[in-house]
mmCIF file of C-alpha atoms in Angstrom:
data_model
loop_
_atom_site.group_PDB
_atom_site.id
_atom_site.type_symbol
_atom_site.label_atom_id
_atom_site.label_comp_id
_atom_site.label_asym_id
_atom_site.label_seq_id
_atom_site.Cartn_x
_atom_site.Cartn_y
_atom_site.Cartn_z
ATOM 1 C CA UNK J 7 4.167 -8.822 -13.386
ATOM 2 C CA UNK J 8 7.495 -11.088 -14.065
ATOM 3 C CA UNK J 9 6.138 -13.218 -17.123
ATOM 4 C CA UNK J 10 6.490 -16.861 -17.106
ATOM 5 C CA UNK J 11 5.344 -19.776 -19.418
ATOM 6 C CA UNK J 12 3.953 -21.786 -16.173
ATOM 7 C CA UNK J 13 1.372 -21.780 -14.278
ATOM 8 C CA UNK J 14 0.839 -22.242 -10.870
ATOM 9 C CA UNK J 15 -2.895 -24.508 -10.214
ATOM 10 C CA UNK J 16 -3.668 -24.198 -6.748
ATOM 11 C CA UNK J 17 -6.545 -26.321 -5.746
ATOM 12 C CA UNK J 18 -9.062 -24.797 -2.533
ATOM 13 C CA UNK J 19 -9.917 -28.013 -1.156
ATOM 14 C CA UNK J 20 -13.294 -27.699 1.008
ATOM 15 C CA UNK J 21 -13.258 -23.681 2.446
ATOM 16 C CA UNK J 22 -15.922 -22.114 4.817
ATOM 17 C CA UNK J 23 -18.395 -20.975 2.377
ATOM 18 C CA UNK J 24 -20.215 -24.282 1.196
ATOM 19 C CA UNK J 25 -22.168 -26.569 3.745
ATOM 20 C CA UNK J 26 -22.411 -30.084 3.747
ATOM 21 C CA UNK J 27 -26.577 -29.712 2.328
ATOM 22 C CA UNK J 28 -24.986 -28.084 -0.857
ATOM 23 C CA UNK J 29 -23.113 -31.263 -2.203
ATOM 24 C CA UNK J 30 -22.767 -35.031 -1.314
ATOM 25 C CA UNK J 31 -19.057 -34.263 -2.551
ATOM 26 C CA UNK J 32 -17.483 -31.417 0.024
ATOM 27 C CA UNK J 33 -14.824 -33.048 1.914
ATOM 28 C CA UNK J 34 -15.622 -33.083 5.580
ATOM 29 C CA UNK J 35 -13.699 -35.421 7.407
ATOM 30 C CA UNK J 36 -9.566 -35.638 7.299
ATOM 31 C CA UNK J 37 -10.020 -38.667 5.199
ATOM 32 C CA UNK J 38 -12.174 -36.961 2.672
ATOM 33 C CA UNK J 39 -10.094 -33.797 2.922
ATOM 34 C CA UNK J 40 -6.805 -35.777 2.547
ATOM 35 C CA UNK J 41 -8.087 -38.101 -0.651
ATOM 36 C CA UNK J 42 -9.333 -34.934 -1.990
ATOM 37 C CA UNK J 43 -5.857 -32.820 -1.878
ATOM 38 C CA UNK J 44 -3.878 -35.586 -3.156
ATOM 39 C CA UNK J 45 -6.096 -36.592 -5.988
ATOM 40 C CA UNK J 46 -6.043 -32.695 -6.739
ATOM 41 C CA UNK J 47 -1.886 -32.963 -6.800
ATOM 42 C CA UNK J 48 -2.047 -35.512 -9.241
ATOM 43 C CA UNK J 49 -4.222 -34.137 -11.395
ATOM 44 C CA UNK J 50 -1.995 -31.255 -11.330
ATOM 45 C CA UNK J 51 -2.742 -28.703 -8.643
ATOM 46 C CA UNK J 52 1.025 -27.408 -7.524
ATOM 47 C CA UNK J 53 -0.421 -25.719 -4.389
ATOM 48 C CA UNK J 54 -3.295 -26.996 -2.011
ATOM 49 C CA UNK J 55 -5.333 -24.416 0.180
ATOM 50 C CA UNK J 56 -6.609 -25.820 3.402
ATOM 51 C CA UNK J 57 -9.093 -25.646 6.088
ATOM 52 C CA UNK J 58 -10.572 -28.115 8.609
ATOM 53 C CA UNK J 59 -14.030 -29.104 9.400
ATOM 54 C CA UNK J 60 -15.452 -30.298 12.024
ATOM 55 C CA UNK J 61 -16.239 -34.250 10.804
ATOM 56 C CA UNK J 62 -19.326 -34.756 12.711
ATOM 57 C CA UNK J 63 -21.344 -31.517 11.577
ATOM 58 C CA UNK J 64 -18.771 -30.206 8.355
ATOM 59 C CA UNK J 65 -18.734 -27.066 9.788
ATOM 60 C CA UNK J 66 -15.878 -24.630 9.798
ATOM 61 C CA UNK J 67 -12.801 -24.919 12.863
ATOM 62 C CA UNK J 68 -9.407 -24.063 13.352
ATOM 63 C CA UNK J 69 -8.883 -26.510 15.603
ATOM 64 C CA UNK J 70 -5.463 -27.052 15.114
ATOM 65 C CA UNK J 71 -5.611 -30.765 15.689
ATOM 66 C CA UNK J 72 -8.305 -30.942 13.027
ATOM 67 C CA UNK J 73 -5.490 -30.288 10.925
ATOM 68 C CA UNK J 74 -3.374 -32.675 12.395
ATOM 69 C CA UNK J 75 -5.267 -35.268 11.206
ATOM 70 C CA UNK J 76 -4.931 -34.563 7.876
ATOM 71 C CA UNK J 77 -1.655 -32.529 7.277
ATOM 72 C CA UNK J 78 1.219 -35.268 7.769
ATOM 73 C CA UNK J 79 -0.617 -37.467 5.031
ATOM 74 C CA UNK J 80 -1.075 -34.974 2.547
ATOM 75 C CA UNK J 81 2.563 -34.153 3.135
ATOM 76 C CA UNK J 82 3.661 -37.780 2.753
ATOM 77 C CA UNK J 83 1.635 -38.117 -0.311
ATOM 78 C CA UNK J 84 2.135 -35.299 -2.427
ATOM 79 C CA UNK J 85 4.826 -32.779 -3.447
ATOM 80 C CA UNK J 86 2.070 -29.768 -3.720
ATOM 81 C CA UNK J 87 2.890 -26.759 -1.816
ATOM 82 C CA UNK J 88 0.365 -27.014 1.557
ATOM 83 C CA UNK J 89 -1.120 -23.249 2.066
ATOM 84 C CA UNK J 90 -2.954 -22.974 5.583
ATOM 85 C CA UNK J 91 -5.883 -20.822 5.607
ATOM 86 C CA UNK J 92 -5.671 -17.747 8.179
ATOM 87 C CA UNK J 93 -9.439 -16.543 7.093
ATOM 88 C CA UNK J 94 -10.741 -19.838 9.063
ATOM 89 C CA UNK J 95 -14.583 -19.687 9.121
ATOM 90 C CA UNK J 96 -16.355 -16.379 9.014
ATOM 91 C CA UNK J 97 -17.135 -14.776 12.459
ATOM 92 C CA UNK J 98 -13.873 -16.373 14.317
ATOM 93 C CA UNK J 99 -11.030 -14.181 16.122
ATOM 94 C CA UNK J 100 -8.160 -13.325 14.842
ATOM 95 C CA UNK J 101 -6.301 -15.776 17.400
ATOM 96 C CA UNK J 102 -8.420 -18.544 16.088
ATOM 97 C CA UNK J 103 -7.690 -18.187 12.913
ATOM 98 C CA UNK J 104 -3.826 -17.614 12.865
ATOM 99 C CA UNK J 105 -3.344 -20.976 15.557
ATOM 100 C CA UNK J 106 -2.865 -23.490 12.668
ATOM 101 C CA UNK J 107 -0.344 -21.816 10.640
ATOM 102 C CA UNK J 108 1.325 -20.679 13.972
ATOM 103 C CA UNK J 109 1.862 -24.236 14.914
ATOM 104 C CA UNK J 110 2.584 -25.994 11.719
ATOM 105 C CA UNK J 111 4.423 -23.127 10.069
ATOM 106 C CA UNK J 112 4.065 -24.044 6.508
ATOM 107 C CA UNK J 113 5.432 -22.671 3.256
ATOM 108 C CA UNK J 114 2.234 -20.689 2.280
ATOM 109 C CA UNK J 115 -0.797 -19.037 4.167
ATOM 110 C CA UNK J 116 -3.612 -17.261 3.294
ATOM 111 C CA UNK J 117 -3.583 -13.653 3.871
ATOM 112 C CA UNK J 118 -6.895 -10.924 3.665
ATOM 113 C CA UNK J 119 -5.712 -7.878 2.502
ATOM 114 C CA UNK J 120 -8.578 -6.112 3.850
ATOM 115 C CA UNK J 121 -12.011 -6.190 5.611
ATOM 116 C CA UNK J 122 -15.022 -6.636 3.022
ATOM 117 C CA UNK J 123 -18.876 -7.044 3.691
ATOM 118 C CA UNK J 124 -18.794 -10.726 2.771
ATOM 119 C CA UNK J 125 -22.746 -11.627 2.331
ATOM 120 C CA UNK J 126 -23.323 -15.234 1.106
ATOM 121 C CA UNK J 127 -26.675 -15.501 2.827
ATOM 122 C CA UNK J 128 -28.263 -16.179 -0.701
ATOM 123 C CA UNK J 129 -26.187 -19.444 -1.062
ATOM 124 C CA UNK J 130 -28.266 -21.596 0.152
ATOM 125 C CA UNK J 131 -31.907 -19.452 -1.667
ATOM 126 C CA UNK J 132 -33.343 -22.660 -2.908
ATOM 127 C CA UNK J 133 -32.663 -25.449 -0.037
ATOM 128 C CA UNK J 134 -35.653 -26.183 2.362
ATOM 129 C CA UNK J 135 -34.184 -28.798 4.521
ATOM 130 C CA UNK J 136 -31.171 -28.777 5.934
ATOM 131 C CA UNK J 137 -28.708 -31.375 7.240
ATOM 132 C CA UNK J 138 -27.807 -29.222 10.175
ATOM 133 C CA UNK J 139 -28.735 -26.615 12.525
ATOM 134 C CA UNK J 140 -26.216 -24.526 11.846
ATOM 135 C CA UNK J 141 -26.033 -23.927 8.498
ATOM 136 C CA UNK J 142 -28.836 -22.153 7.690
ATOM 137 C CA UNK J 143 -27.788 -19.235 10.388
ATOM 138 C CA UNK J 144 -24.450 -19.835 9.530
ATOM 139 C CA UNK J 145 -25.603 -18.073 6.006
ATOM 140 C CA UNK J 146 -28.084 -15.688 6.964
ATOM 141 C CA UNK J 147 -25.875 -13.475 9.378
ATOM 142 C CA UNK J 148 -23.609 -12.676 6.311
ATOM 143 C CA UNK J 149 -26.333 -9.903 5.757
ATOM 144 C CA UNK J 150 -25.252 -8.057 8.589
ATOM 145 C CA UNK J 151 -21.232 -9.292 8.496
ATOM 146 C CA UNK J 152 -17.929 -7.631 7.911
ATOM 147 C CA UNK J 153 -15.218 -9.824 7.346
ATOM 148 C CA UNK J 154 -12.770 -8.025 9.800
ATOM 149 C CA UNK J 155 -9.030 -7.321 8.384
ATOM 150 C CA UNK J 156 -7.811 -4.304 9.990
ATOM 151 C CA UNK J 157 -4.237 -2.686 9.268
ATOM 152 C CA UNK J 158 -3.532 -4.250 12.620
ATOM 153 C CA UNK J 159 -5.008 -7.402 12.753
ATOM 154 C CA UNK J 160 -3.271 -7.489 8.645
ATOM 155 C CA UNK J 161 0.199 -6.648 10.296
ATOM 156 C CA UNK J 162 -0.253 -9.124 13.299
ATOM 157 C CA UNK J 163 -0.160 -11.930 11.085
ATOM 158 C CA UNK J 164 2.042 -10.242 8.550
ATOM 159 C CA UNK J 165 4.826 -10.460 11.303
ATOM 160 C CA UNK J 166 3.918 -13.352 13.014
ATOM 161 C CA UNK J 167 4.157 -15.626 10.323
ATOM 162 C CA UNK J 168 6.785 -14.129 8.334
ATOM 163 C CA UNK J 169 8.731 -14.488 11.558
ATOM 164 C CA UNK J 170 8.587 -18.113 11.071
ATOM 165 C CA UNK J 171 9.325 -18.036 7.125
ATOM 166 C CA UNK J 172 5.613 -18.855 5.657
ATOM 167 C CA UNK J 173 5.056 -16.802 2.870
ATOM 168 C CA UNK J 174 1.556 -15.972 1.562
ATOM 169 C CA UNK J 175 -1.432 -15.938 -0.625
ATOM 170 C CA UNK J 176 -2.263 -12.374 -0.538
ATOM 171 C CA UNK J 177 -6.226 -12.389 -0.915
ATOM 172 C CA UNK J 178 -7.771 -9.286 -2.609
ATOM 173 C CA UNK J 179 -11.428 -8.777 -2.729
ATOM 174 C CA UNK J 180 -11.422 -5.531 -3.894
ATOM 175 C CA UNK J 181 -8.991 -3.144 -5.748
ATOM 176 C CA UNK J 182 -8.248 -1.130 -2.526
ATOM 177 C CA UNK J 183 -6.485 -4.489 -1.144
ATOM 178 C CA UNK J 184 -3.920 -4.441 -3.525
ATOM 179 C CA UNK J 185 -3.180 -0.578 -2.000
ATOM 180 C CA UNK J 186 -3.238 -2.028 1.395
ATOM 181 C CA UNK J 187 -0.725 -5.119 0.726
ATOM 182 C CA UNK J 188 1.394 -1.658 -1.158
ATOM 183 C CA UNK J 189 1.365 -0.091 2.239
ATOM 184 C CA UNK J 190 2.998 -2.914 4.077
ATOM 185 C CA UNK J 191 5.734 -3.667 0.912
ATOM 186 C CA UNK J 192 6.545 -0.180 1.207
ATOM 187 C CA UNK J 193 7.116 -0.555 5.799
ATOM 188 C CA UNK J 194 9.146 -3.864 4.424
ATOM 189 C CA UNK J 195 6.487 -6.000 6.839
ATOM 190 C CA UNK J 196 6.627 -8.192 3.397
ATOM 191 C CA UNK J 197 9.445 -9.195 0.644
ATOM 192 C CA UNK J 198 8.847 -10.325 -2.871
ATOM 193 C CA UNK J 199 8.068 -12.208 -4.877
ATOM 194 C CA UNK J 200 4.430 -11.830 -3.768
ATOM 195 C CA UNK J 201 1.818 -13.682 -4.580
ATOM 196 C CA UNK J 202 -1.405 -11.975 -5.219
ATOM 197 C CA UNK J 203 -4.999 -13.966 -5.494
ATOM 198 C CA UNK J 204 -7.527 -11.645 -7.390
ATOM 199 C CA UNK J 205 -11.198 -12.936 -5.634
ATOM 200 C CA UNK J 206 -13.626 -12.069 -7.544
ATOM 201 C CA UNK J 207 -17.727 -12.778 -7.612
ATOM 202 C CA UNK J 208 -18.048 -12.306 -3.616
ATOM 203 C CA UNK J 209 -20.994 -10.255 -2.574
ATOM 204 C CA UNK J 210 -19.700 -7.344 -0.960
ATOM 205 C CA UNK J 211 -16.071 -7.417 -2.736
ATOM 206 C CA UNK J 212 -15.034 -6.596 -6.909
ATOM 207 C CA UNK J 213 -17.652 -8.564 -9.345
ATOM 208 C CA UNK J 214 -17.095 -11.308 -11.840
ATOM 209 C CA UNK J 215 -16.662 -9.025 -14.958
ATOM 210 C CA UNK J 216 -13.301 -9.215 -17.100
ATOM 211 C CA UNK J 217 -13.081 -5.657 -17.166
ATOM 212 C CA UNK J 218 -12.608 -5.739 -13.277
ATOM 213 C CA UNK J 219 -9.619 -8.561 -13.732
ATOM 214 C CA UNK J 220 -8.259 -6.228 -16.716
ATOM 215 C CA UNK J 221 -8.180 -3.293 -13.880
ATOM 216 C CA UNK J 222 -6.892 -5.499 -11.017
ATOM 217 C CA UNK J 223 -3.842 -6.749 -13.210
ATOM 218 C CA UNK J 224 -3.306 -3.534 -14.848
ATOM 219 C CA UNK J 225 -3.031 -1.736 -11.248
ATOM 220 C CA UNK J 226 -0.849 -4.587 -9.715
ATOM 221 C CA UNK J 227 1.519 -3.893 -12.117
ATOM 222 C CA UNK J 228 1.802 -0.471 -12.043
ATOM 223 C CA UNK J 229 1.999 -1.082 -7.613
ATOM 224 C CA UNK J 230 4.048 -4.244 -7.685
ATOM 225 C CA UNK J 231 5.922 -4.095 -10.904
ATOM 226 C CA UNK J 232 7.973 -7.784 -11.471
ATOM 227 C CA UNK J 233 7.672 -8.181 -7.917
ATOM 228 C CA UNK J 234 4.714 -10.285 -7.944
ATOM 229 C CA UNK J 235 2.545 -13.197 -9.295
ATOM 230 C CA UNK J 236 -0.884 -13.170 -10.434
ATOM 231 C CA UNK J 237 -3.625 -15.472 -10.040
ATOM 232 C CA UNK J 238 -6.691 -15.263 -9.508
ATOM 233 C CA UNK J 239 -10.266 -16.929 -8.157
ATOM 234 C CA UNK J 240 -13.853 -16.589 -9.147
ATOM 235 C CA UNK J 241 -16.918 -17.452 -7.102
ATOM 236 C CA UNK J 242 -19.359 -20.177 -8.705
ATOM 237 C CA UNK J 243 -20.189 -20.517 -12.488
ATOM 238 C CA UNK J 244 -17.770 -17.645 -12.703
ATOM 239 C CA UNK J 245 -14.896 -19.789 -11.454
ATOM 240 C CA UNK J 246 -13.568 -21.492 -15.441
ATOM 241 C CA UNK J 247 -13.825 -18.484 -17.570
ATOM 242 C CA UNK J 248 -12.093 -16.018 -15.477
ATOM 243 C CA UNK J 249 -8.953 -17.939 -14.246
ATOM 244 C CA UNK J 250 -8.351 -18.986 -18.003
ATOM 245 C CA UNK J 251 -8.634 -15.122 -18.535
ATOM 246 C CA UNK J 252 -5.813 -14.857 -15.959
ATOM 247 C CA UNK J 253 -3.765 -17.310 -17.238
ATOM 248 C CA UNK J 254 -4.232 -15.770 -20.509
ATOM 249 C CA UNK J 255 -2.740 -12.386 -19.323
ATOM 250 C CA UNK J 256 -0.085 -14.556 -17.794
ATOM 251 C CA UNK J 257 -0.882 -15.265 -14.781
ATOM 252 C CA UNK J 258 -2.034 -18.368 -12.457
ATOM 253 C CA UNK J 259 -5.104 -20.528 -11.281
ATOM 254 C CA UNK J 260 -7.203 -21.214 -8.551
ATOM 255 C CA UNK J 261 -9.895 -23.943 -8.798
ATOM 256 C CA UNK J 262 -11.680 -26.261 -6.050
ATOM 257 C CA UNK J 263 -14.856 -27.161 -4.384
ATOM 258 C CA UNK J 264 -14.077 -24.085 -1.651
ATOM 259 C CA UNK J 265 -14.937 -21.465 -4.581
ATOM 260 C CA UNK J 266 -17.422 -23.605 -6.665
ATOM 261 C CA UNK J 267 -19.496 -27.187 -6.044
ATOM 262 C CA UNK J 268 -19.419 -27.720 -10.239
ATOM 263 C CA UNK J 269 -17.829 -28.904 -12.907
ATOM 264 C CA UNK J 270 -19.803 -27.048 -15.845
ATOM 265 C CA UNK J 271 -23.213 -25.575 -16.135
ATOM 266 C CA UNK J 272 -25.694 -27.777 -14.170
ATOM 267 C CA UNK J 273 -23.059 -30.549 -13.487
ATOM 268 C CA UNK J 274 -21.730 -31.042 -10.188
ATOM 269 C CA UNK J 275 -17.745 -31.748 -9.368
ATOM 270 C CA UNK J 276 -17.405 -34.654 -7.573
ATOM 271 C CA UNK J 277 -14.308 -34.029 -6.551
ATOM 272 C CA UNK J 278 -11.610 -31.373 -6.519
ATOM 273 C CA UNK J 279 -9.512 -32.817 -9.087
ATOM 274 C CA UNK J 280 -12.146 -33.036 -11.463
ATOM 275 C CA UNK J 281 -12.018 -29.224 -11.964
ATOM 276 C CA UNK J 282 -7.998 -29.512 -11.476
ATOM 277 C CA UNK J 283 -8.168 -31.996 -14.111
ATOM 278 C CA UNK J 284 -10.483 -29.408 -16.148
ATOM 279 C CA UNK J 285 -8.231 -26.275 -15.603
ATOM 280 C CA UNK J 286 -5.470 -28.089 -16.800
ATOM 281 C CA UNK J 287 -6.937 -29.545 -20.064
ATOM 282 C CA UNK J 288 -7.714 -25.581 -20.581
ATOM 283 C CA UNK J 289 -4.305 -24.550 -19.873
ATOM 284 C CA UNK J 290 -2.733 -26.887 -21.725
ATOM 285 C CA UNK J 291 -4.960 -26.577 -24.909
ATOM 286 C CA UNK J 292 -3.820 -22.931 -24.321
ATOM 287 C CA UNK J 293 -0.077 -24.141 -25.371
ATOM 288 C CA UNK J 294 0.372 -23.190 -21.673
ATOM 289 C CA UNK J 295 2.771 -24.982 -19.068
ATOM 290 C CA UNK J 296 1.507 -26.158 -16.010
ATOM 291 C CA UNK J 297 3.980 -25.194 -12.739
ATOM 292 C CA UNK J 298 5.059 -28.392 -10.811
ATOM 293 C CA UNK J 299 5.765 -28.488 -7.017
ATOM 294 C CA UNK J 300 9.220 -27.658 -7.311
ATOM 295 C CA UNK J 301 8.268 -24.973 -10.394
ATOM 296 C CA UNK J 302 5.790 -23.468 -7.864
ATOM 297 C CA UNK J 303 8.617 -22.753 -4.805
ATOM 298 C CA UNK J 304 10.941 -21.866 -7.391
ATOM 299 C CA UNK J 305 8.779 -18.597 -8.372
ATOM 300 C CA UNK J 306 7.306 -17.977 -5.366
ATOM 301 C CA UNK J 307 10.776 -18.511 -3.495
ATOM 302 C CA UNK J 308 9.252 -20.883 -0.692
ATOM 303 C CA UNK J 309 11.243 -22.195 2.468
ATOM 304 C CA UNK J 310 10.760 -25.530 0.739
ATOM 305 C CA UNK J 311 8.526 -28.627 2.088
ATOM 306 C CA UNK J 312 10.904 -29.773 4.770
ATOM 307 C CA UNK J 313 11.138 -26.709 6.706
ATOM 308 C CA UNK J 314 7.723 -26.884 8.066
ATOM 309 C CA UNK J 315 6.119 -28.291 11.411
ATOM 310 C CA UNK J 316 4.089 -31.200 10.419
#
């Protein structure tokens, strides 16, 4: 991994995973996604991680004008890197899921490096009422759900986006992702520097352990060399202690009500910057610099914010 003194905080702003019975706090609408992101800037996050909602029932869309509503202001707003998600909500097409970043071609999309059982039926274990129908199902099929990234649905994007100059988050659930995103460096589908995003604490992908993160890292850099940048996500209560392991090994930071709904043990976040705001006081008690905007596009060698469709 090229070493660097600053780190890169991107902020996940509301995701798929959590519905809107979990917490009074995940942003639904594009106002409440759009306060959220720029708050998050401020409070430090360099890079912002979308997805849309639908506002009447919070759950998942790529409705591209969803996005719409809340792109342009975040834009106007805030420096921060915007990263369009390509996962969408589980279950969707591949066509779905690709038609935001196809129309607003930003700097930075998501990118699955592989398919995964993804089971977070057990989310929602100790709710009995719900706010909506679909919520409840929405969770339970995840027992019987594969999170489809096939070498060809991975290389559809790959070239339909990098057509357009978005670079990408490369999302790695398990250690045989990083082997897949190897395969495409080596049929030059992608160019460094690239940007790797350990996820750990999923059902179904590499657990929460530190000894799993020690392995990831160690086998990026024997794959990727300087090529790339680390950083790195944890599911839940796992989410503080393992990104300030990453930064520790030198790499970056992903916090935000898509991977957890708290602040600290028992203590919910009631908003994304509040665990922005968190990671940094970490970081920089650490002695460690945290990236700005232009710091961020700078190492990750971005088309730059006004090169975009939105």
């Amino acid at each position: 991994m090229k070493r660097t003194d600053k780190v890169i905080i991107t902020c996940a702003i509301t995701g798929s995973i959590h519905t809107p019975t979990m917490s009074p706090h995940l942003p639904i609408t594009a106002d409440q996604i759009a306060t959220n992101a720029i708050e998050a800037a401020e409070a430090g996050a360099a890079m912002l991680h979308l997805h849309a909602r639908n506002p009447e029932t919070g759950q998942p869309s790529q409705d591209p004008e969803l996005f719409r509503a809340f792109l342009p202001r975040i834009k106007q707003s805030t420096d921060a890197i915007l990263n369009i998600t390509t996962g969408g909500g589980l279950g969707m097409s591949l066509d779905d899921r690709l038609a935001p970043a196809k129309m607003f071609k930003p700097e930075v999309c998501s990118m699955n490096m592989g398919s995964v059982n993804f089971n977070i039926s057990g989310a929602g274990a100790k709710i009995t009422q719900w706010q909506h129908d679909w919520e409840k199902p929405y969770l339970d099929m995840t027992k019987d759900f594969i999170l489809s990234n096939t070498f060809a649905q991975i290389e559809e994007a790959m070239t339909q986006l990098s057509d357009q100059g978005t670079r990408f988050e490369f999302e790695c659930y398990d250690m045989a992702h990083l082997y897949n995103l190897a395969h495409f460096v080596d049929r030059k589908l992608v160019e460094p520097p690239f940007f790797i995003q350990g996820v750990f604490g999923i059902l179904g992908g590499i657990g929460p352990d530190p000894e799993n993160v020690m392995h990831m890292k160690t086998t990026a850099d024997r794959l990727f060399g300087e090529d790339f940048i680390f950083s790195l996500l944890a599911a839940g209560r796992h989410q503080m202690r393992l990104t300030t392991l990453s930064a520790l090994l030198g790499g970056s930071v992903r916090v935000g009500l898509e991977d957890s709904l708290y602040a600290g043990k028992g203590q919910m976040a009631t908003s994304n910057a509040v665990q922005v705001a968190k990671i940094r006081r970490i970081l920089e008690e650490l002695s460690l610099t945290v990236a700005t905007p232009e710091d961020a596009r700078a190492m990750m060698q971005t088309k730059g914010g006004d090169n975009v469709a939105f």
